Tab-separated table of C-alpha atoms in Angstrom:
chain	number	residue	atom	x	y	z
G	1	UNK	CA	0.064	-0.023	0.274
G	2	UNK	CA	2.670	2.540	0.992
G	3	UNK	CA	4.632	1.843	-2.689
G	4	UNK	CA	1.252	2.247	-4.377
G	5	UNK	CA	0.366	5.533	-2.733
G	6	UNK	CA	3.834	6.844	-3.882
G	7	UNK	CA	3.007	6.489	-7.560
G	8	UNK	CA	1.760	10.024	-7.833
G	9	UNK	CA	4.759	11.435	-6.081
G	10	UNK	CA	7.112	9.593	-8.599
G	11	UNK	CA	5.290	10.554	-11.445
G	12	UNK	CA	5.530	14.198	-10.456
G	13	UNK	CA	9.412	13.657	-9.845
G	14	UNK	CA	9.669	11.954	-13.245
G	15	UNK	CA	7.973	15.013	-15.039
G	16	UNK	CA	10.784	17.481	-13.527
G	17	UNK	CA	13.075	16.159	-16.210
G	18	UNK	CA	15.683	16.008	-13.563
G	19	UNK	CA	18.149	12.872	-13.129
G	20	UNK	CA	18.164	13.458	-9.256
G	21	UNK	CA	14.514	13.577	-9.086
G	22	UNK	CA	14.280	10.221	-11.194
G	23	UNK	CA	16.658	8.540	-8.690
G	24	UNK	CA	14.954	9.821	-5.807
G	25	UNK	CA	11.442	8.691	-7.103
G	26	UNK	CA	12.783	5.094	-7.752
G	27	UNK	CA	14.519	5.002	-4.338
G	28	UNK	CA	11.340	5.717	-2.546
G	29	UNK	CA	9.536	3.055	-4.733
G	30	UNK	CA	12.435	0.425	-3.986
G	31	UNK	CA	13.052	1.352	-0.364
G	32	UNK	CA	10.320	-0.385	1.713
G	33	UNK	CA	11.089	-4.029	-0.028
G	34	UNK	CA	14.585	-4.093	1.280
G	35	UNK	CA	13.569	-5.896	4.485
G	36	UNK	CA	11.388	-8.786	5.223
G	37	UNK	CA	7.989	-8.170	4.077
G	38	UNK	CA	4.511	-9.115	5.500
G	39	UNK	CA	3.091	-12.293	4.620
G	40	UNK	CA	-0.675	-13.209	4.592
G	41	UNK	CA	-1.657	-15.867	7.422
G	42	UNK	CA	-3.095	-19.052	6.275
G	43	UNK	CA	-5.984	-20.606	7.898
G	44	UNK	CA	-7.047	-24.302	7.354
G	45	UNK	CA	-10.530	-25.189	8.655
G	46	UNK	CA	-12.896	-28.232	9.074
G	47	UNK	CA	-16.485	-28.026	9.610
G	48	UNK	CA	-17.834	-30.928	11.374
G	49	UNK	CA	-21.371	-31.845	12.681
G	50	UNK	CA	-21.319	-29.359	15.693
G	51	UNK	CA	-17.919	-27.873	15.526
G	52	UNK	CA	-15.811	-25.560	13.534
G	53	UNK	CA	-11.881	-26.021	13.915
G	54	UNK	CA	-9.265	-23.863	12.408
G	55	UNK	CA	-5.493	-23.977	12.442
G	56	UNK	CA	-3.915	-20.577	11.533
G	57	UNK	CA	-0.369	-20.252	10.501
G	58	UNK	CA	0.624	-16.386	11.341
G	59	UNK	CA	3.287	-14.110	12.392
G	60	UNK	CA	2.772	-13.943	16.304
G	61	UNK	CA	5.254	-11.491	17.102
G	62	UNK	CA	3.380	-9.170	14.716
G	63	UNK	CA	-0.044	-9.762	16.335
G	64	UNK	CA	1.320	-9.482	20.031
G	65	UNK	CA	3.356	-6.082	19.101
G	66	UNK	CA	0.209	-4.717	17.593
G	67	UNK	CA	1.451	-4.207	14.143
G	68	UNK	CA	-1.364	-3.312	11.817
G	69	UNK	CA	-0.755	-5.940	8.896
G	70	UNK	CA	-3.016	-4.191	6.627
G	71	UNK	CA	-1.337	-0.937	6.657
G	72	UNK	CA	2.302	-1.923	6.198
G	73	UNK	CA	4.264	-4.094	3.792
G	74	UNK	CA	7.486	-4.492	6.254
G	75	UNK	CA	7.155	-4.572	9.886
G	76	UNK	CA	10.051	-2.168	10.047
G	77	UNK	CA	7.746	0.389	8.734
G	78	UNK	CA	5.348	-0.138	11.671
G	79	UNK	CA	5.300	2.311	14.871
G	80	UNK	CA	5.715	-1.150	16.966
G	81	UNK	CA	8.823	-2.226	14.873
G	82	UNK	CA	11.004	-2.024	18.206
G	83	UNK	CA	8.546	-4.168	20.104
G	84	UNK	CA	8.472	-6.428	17.135
G	85	UNK	CA	12.049	-7.017	17.001
G	86	UNK	CA	12.264	-7.514	20.847
G	87	UNK	CA	9.597	-10.419	20.400
G	88	UNK	CA	11.782	-11.739	17.648
G	89	UNK	CA	14.532	-12.539	20.510
G	90	UNK	CA	12.060	-14.698	22.540
G	91	UNK	CA	12.406	-18.348	22.594
G	92	UNK	CA	9.870	-20.495	20.879
G	93	UNK	CA	8.393	-21.268	24.147
G	94	UNK	CA	8.289	-17.866	25.507
G	95	UNK	CA	6.641	-16.593	22.509
G	96	UNK	CA	3.758	-19.204	22.741
G	97	UNK	CA	3.340	-18.065	26.301
G	98	UNK	CA	3.277	-14.536	25.191
G	99	UNK	CA	0.531	-15.416	22.594
G	100	UNK	CA	-1.415	-17.052	25.183
G	101	UNK	CA	-1.552	-13.948	27.091
G	102	UNK	CA	-2.694	-11.924	24.076
G	103	UNK	CA	-5.341	-14.463	23.047
G	104	UNK	CA	-8.215	-12.657	24.554
G	105	UNK	CA	-7.380	-9.476	22.462
G	106	UNK	CA	-6.631	-11.739	19.274
G	107	UNK	CA	-10.036	-13.665	20.021
G	108	UNK	CA	-12.003	-10.355	20.112
G	109	UNK	CA	-10.663	-9.725	16.726
G	110	UNK	CA	-11.921	-12.952	15.007
G	111	UNK	CA	-14.995	-13.093	13.062
G	112	UNK	CA	-16.773	-16.345	13.204
G	113	UNK	CA	-20.476	-16.461	12.473
G	114	UNK	CA	-23.399	-19.120	11.664
G	115	UNK	CA	-25.792	-17.089	10.137
G	116	UNK	CA	-26.517	-14.071	12.277
G	117	UNK	CA	-24.848	-15.877	15.390
G	118	UNK	CA	-21.471	-14.785	16.373
G	119	UNK	CA	-19.338	-18.003	17.566
G	120	UNK	CA	-16.929	-18.035	20.486
G	121	UNK	CA	-13.784	-19.225	19.592
G	122	UNK	CA	-11.744	-21.493	22.091
G	123	UNK	CA	-7.836	-21.462	22.023
G	124	UNK	CA	-6.217	-24.842	21.766
G	125	UNK	CA	-2.686	-25.753	20.735
G	126	UNK	CA	0.133	-23.307	19.969
G	127	UNK	CA	3.053	-24.356	18.169
G	128	UNK	CA	6.047	-22.065	17.123
G	129	UNK	CA	7.816	-23.342	14.154
G	130	UNK	CA	11.820	-22.932	14.824
G	131	UNK	CA	13.536	-20.745	12.485
G	132	UNK	CA	17.391	-21.340	12.113
G	133	UNK	CA	17.761	-18.082	10.486
G	134	UNK	CA	16.979	-15.279	12.893
G	135	UNK	CA	16.509	-12.966	9.775
G	136	UNK	CA	13.379	-14.664	8.728
G	137	UNK	CA	9.960	-14.306	10.231
G	138	UNK	CA	9.025	-17.340	12.476
G	139	UNK	CA	5.590	-19.102	11.859
G	140	UNK	CA	3.211	-20.159	14.755
G	141	UNK	CA	0.391	-22.497	14.269
G	142	UNK	CA	-2.680	-21.556	16.404
G	143	UNK	CA	-5.321	-24.140	16.709
G	144	UNK	CA	-9.025	-22.897	17.673
G	145	UNK	CA	-12.388	-24.368	17.553
G	146	UNK	CA	-15.922	-23.140	18.239
G	147	UNK	CA	-19.322	-24.963	18.923
G	148	UNK	CA	-21.740	-24.603	16.010
G	149	UNK	CA	-25.455	-23.761	16.909
G	150	UNK	CA	-28.257	-25.852	15.822
G	151	UNK	CA	-29.585	-25.652	12.447
G	152	UNK	CA	-28.091	-25.419	8.828
G	153	UNK	CA	-26.985	-21.705	8.634
G	154	UNK	CA	-23.873	-21.349	6.577
G	155	UNK	CA	-20.517	-20.232	8.363
G	156	UNK	CA	-18.400	-16.881	7.500
G	157	UNK	CA	-14.854	-16.729	8.714
G	158	UNK	CA	-12.665	-13.494	8.843
G	159	UNK	CA	-10.886	-11.234	11.492
G	160	UNK	CA	-10.019	-7.533	11.932
G	161	UNK	CA	-8.379	-5.729	9.419
G	162	UNK	CA	-5.357	-5.112	11.840
G	163	UNK	CA	-4.626	-8.697	11.171
G	164	UNK	CA	-3.862	-8.519	7.644
G	165	UNK	CA	-5.081	-10.820	4.468
G	166	UNK	CA	-6.167	-14.338	5.320
G	167	UNK	CA	-5.566	-17.375	2.856
G	168	UNK	CA	-8.644	-19.325	3.764
G	169	UNK	CA	-8.398	-23.418	2.979
G	170	UNK	CA	-10.989	-26.082	3.615
G	171	UNK	CA	-9.935	-29.754	4.418
G	172	UNK	CA	-10.382	-32.457	1.822
G	173	UNK	CA	-13.410	-33.626	3.692
G	174	UNK	CA	-15.600	-32.291	0.983
G	175	UNK	CA	-15.874	-33.021	-2.720
G	176	UNK	CA	-14.941	-29.396	-3.663
G	177	UNK	CA	-13.185	-27.810	-0.733
G	178	UNK	CA	-13.170	-23.817	-0.604
G	179	UNK	CA	-10.067	-21.780	-1.019
G	180	UNK	CA	-9.561	-18.172	-1.237
G	181	UNK	CA	-8.101	-14.926	-0.129
G	182	UNK	CA	-10.272	-13.128	2.749
G	183	UNK	CA	-9.122	-9.332	2.578
G	184	UNK	CA	-8.375	-7.525	5.713
G	185	UNK	CA	-11.516	-6.918	7.626
G	186	UNK	CA	-13.680	-8.734	5.330
G	187	UNK	CA	-15.695	-12.061	5.652
G	188	UNK	CA	-15.468	-15.171	3.755
G	189	UNK	CA	-18.443	-15.968	1.577
G	190	UNK	CA	-21.199	-18.135	3.398
G	191	UNK	CA	-19.745	-21.533	3.435
G	192	UNK	CA	-22.109	-24.516	3.589
G	193	UNK	CA	-21.933	-26.762	6.628
G	194	UNK	CA	-22.813	-29.636	4.765
G	195	UNK	CA	-21.513	-30.261	1.120
G	196	UNK	CA	-19.243	-28.010	-1.000
G	197	UNK	CA	-19.019	-24.476	-1.439
G	198	UNK	CA	-20.854	-23.301	-4.768
G	199	UNK	CA	-19.229	-20.608	-6.856
G	200	UNK	CA	-20.041	-19.911	-10.386
G	201	UNK	CA	-17.271	-20.016	-13.132
G	202	UNK	CA	-17.542	-16.430	-13.623
G	203	UNK	CA	-16.859	-15.793	-9.699
G	204	UNK	CA	-13.936	-18.274	-9.777
G	205	UNK	CA	-12.308	-16.640	-12.768
G	206	UNK	CA	-12.549	-13.095	-11.293
G	207	UNK	CA	-11.289	-14.335	-7.872
G	208	UNK	CA	-8.090	-15.750	-9.362
G	209	UNK	CA	-7.665	-12.936	-11.991
G	210	UNK	CA	-7.648	-10.347	-9.130
G	211	UNK	CA	-5.323	-12.501	-7.149
G	212	UNK	CA	-2.929	-12.496	-10.257
G	213	UNK	CA	-3.199	-8.596	-10.648
G	214	UNK	CA	-2.666	-8.267	-6.880
G	215	UNK	CA	0.646	-10.145	-7.201
G	216	UNK	CA	1.815	-7.534	-9.416
G	217	UNK	CA	0.432	-4.457	-8.249
G	218	UNK	CA	1.084	-3.665	-5.538
G	219	UNK	CA	2.782	-6.622	-4.026
G	220	UNK	CA	5.248	-7.727	-6.661
G	221	UNK	CA	7.926	-4.943	-6.599
G	222	UNK	CA	10.670	-7.439	-8.090
G	223	UNK	CA	8.332	-8.107	-10.858
G	224	UNK	CA	7.554	-4.513	-11.423
G	225	UNK	CA	11.389	-3.510	-11.635
G	226	UNK	CA	11.783	-6.318	-14.160
G	227	UNK	CA	9.154	-5.087	-16.456
G	228	UNK	CA	10.437	-1.417	-16.106
G	229	UNK	CA	13.764	-2.714	-16.995
G	230	UNK	CA	12.196	-3.951	-20.152
G	231	UNK	CA	10.387	-0.937	-20.877
G	232	UNK	CA	13.709	1.518	-20.505
G	233	UNK	CA	15.535	-0.568	-22.845
G	234	UNK	CA	13.771	1.233	-25.887
G	235	UNK	CA	11.047	3.413	-26.699
G	236	UNK	CA	10.425	1.652	-29.917
G	237	UNK	CA	7.617	-0.421	-29.934
G	238	UNK	CA	9.015	-3.743	-31.620
G	239	UNK	CA	11.832	-4.445	-29.054
G	240	UNK	CA	9.144	-4.034	-26.148
G	241	UNK	CA	6.797	-6.414	-27.625
G	242	UNK	CA	9.602	-9.175	-28.325
G	243	UNK	CA	10.780	-8.629	-24.816
G	244	UNK	CA	7.424	-8.910	-23.118
G	245	UNK	CA	6.091	-11.644	-25.303
G	246	UNK	CA	9.373	-13.783	-24.421
G	247	UNK	CA	8.522	-12.794	-20.878
G	248	UNK	CA	4.970	-13.873	-21.000
G	249	UNK	CA	5.364	-17.137	-22.852
G	250	UNK	CA	8.258	-18.307	-20.158
G	251	UNK	CA	6.577	-17.565	-16.986
G	252	UNK	CA	3.394	-19.142	-18.198
G	253	UNK	CA	5.151	-22.271	-18.842
G	254	UNK	CA	6.658	-22.383	-15.494
G	255	UNK	CA	3.712	-21.246	-13.773
G	256	UNK	CA	1.816	-24.172	-14.905
G	257	UNK	CA	4.566	-26.882	-14.530
G	258	UNK	CA	5.342	-25.610	-10.876
G	259	UNK	CA	1.449	-25.526	-10.031
G	260	UNK	CA	0.918	-29.086	-11.314
G	261	UNK	CA	4.148	-30.025	-9.064
G	262	UNK	CA	6.020	-31.143	-11.976
G	263	UNK	CA	8.877	-28.508	-11.344
G	264	UNK	CA	9.719	-27.635	-7.758
G	265	UNK	CA	12.678	-25.404	-6.934
G	266	UNK	CA	13.330	-23.846	-3.496
G	267	UNK	CA	12.497	-20.310	-3.123
G	268	UNK	CA	15.895	-19.934	-1.498
G	269	UNK	CA	17.531	-20.563	-5.157
G	270	UNK	CA	14.692	-18.870	-7.276
G	271	UNK	CA	14.521	-15.637	-5.311
G	272	UNK	CA	18.040	-14.538	-5.726
G	273	UNK	CA	18.119	-15.528	-9.133
G	274	UNK	CA	14.993	-13.200	-9.799
G	275	UNK	CA	16.802	-10.318	-8.271
G	276	UNK	CA	19.902	-11.193	-10.423
G	277	UNK	CA	17.454	-11.188	-13.466
G	278	UNK	CA	16.705	-7.449	-12.534
G	279	UNK	CA	20.251	-6.475	-12.256
G	280	UNK	CA	20.992	-8.111	-15.845
G	281	UNK	CA	18.046	-6.577	-17.688
G	282	UNK	CA	19.096	-3.100	-16.049
G	283	UNK	CA	22.960	-3.254	-16.936
G	284	UNK	CA	22.118	-4.169	-20.399
G	285	UNK	CA	19.977	-1.203	-20.741
G	286	UNK	CA	23.065	1.023	-19.835
G	287	UNK	CA	25.431	-0.472	-22.326
G	288	UNK	CA	23.367	-1.799	-25.302
G	289	UNK	CA	21.945	0.664	-27.909
G	290	UNK	CA	20.228	-2.214	-29.799
G	291	UNK	CA	18.414	-5.157	-29.256
G	292	UNK	CA	21.149	-7.776	-29.269
G	293	UNK	CA	20.203	-11.526	-30.768
G	294	UNK	CA	20.573	-13.108	-27.230
G	295	UNK	CA	18.534	-10.883	-25.288
G	296	UNK	CA	15.037	-12.375	-26.098
G	297	UNK	CA	16.500	-15.558	-25.006
G	298	UNK	CA	18.028	-14.360	-21.809
G	299	UNK	CA	14.573	-12.670	-21.031
G	300	UNK	CA	12.782	-15.923	-21.822
G	301	UNK	CA	15.271	-17.662	-19.220
G	302	UNK	CA	14.548	-15.112	-16.489
G	303	UNK	CA	10.578	-15.444	-17.458
G	304	UNK	CA	10.892	-18.992	-16.406
G	305	UNK	CA	12.393	-17.926	-12.973
G	306	UNK	CA	9.443	-15.174	-12.626
G	307	UNK	CA	6.929	-18.002	-13.092
G	308	UNK	CA	8.172	-20.069	-10.248
G	309	UNK	CA	7.993	-16.858	-8.283
G	310	UNK	CA	4.205	-16.664	-9.257
G	311	UNK	CA	3.638	-20.247	-8.553
G	312	UNK	CA	4.436	-19.540	-4.802
G	313	UNK	CA	1.596	-17.411	-4.394
G	314	UNK	CA	-0.862	-20.121	-6.105
G	315	UNK	CA	0.932	-22.764	-3.668
G	316	UNK	CA	-0.568	-20.974	-0.587
G	317	UNK	CA	-3.660	-19.652	-2.410
G	318	UNK	CA	-4.504	-23.265	-3.928
G	319	UNK	CA	-6.331	-24.305	-7.122
G	320	UNK	CA	-9.767	-25.984	-7.152
G	321	UNK	CA	-8.938	-29.101	-8.826
G	322	UNK	CA	-12.348	-29.003	-10.824
G	323	UNK	CA	-11.598	-25.617	-12.322
G	324	UNK	CA	-7.450	-25.953	-12.475
G	325	UNK	CA	-7.028	-24.923	-16.033
G	326	UNK	CA	-9.866	-22.120	-15.753
G	327	UNK	CA	-8.086	-20.747	-12.418
G	328	UNK	CA	-4.703	-21.024	-13.671
G	329	UNK	CA	-5.477	-19.035	-16.908
G	330	UNK	CA	-7.363	-16.260	-14.891
G	331	UNK	CA	-4.287	-16.065	-12.519
G	332	UNK	CA	-2.004	-15.745	-15.671
G	333	UNK	CA	-4.062	-13.264	-17.074
G	334	UNK	CA	-4.227	-11.101	-13.841
G	335	UNK	CA	-0.633	-11.293	-13.987
G	336	UNK	CA	-0.471	-9.993	-17.606
G	337	UNK	CA	-2.904	-7.088	-16.677
G	338	UNK	CA	-0.662	-6.089	-14.074
G	339	UNK	CA	2.242	-5.947	-16.298
G	340	UNK	CA	0.607	-4.169	-18.923
G	341	UNK	CA	-0.598	-1.612	-16.157
G	342	UNK	CA	3.142	-1.037	-15.081
G	343	UNK	CA	3.914	-0.451	-18.710
G	344	UNK	CA	1.156	1.875	-19.147
G	345	UNK	CA	2.004	3.922	-16.180
G	346	UNK	CA	5.662	3.999	-17.324
G	347	UNK	CA	4.413	5.374	-20.705
G	348	UNK	CA	2.229	7.919	-18.942
G	349	UNK	CA	4.971	8.958	-16.588
G	350	UNK	CA	7.762	9.397	-19.007
G	351	UNK	CA	7.345	7.700	-22.435
G	352	UNK	CA	4.792	10.052	-23.825
G	353	UNK	CA	6.330	13.165	-22.264
G	354	UNK	CA	10.017	12.595	-22.983
G	355	UNK	CA	10.459	9.440	-25.069
G	356	UNK	CA	11.230	11.254	-28.032
G	357	UNK	CA	13.631	13.759	-26.731
G	358	UNK	CA	17.276	13.531	-27.715
G	359	UNK	CA	18.125	13.446	-23.914
G	360	UNK	CA	15.573	10.686	-23.003
G	361	UNK	CA	18.189	7.847	-22.854
G	362	UNK	CA	21.078	9.839	-20.937
G	363	UNK	CA	18.842	11.710	-18.595
G	364	UNK	CA	15.964	9.058	-17.747
G	365	UNK	CA	16.525	5.493	-19.441
G	366	UNK	CA	20.128	5.191	-18.062
G	367	UNK	CA	19.585	6.562	-14.522
G	368	UNK	CA	16.502	4.623	-13.964
G	369	UNK	CA	18.311	1.506	-15.005
G	370	UNK	CA	21.220	2.243	-12.781
G	371	UNK	CA	18.735	2.648	-9.819
G	372	UNK	CA	17.089	-0.574	-10.790
G	373	UNK	CA	20.187	-2.271	-11.129
G	374	UNK	CA	21.298	-1.247	-7.755
G	375	UNK	CA	17.943	-2.345	-5.949
G	376	UNK	CA	18.306	-5.638	-7.743
G	377	UNK	CA	22.021	-6.053	-6.662
G	378	UNK	CA	21.124	-5.164	-2.926
G	379	UNK	CA	18.249	-7.974	-3.104
G	380	UNK	CA	20.593	-10.462	-4.650
G	381	UNK	CA	22.913	-9.958	-1.712
G	382	UNK	CA	20.145	-9.840	0.938
G	383	UNK	CA	18.354	-12.972	-0.238
G	384	UNK	CA	21.872	-14.860	-0.261
G	385	UNK	CA	23.674	-13.603	2.721
G	386	UNK	CA	21.170	-11.985	5.077
């Protein structure tokens, strides 16, 4: 959200025709992503005859510290950053005890309903997942349950906006289990107590399309910078189309293969390589004035990596087996719309104003590529060594 709100400021800076302003704008855009970002919580639920059981994987330190996860992309940006860092030093057992003390406030923020009846959650087991690397956020598994009232009123699940987004997944006890993202402060659609959640093909398509777009804007800063690297290479339409087409075909392939489970490469390998891909395209922008024969093939290779990054989102979000192909296509379309939006914003910001100027490459394209390369280089180092 913070980066998205900075777009108008960056557009103003770009129109100033100042290299310094351009560098400042991209520094603002890139800054918040240089530390560990907030991730959505994931809740797996089961509906039984008389009870609802939920296991939530969440960032307990952020919840205890009172970080508003709907307003920040990184815990370092919150007013409670110091409290959060202090909680990060607790042992796993001490963190579980601290969450037990926070439970009443957390329970008040839960929204569990059966029709018009509000359900009372009961805390169960708390498991803090050990994390060897102190620089990575710990996951805490919180189990809770609620007694269902008589009758067949459908259930709705959600929580306060301050807890952020919630990936909601139903167990395999029904033929077509529900999976979806509940936005901060919202409630899930009504979930039947018996049988499967019914969603039209159009609703399912739009849900995955929006998720794909959201993964680019505002959450996919690394993908945004890569696309901007393609844009700043040349203002001519043919090179841009060749690059974007190669990138699109490639990430579509690996998105499908990874989602099907055919390809599985750890994020610890993929994420640094994605950062290096940003460095490569930006550096080549600085030194190459024309499309080299190998650049489309290199872009294709990098697209394969980015497709694996996109697949990590679907890994948490899940795909309904009965609509697997349609959901995958919808998500990919959402990604493409997001990428085209990035290019359109770049055109509006600099292309239409300065693209045909003699000084465009020297004053805008090269400085922008330098900043993109520096951000990518920092991410490469951070994702390998920090």
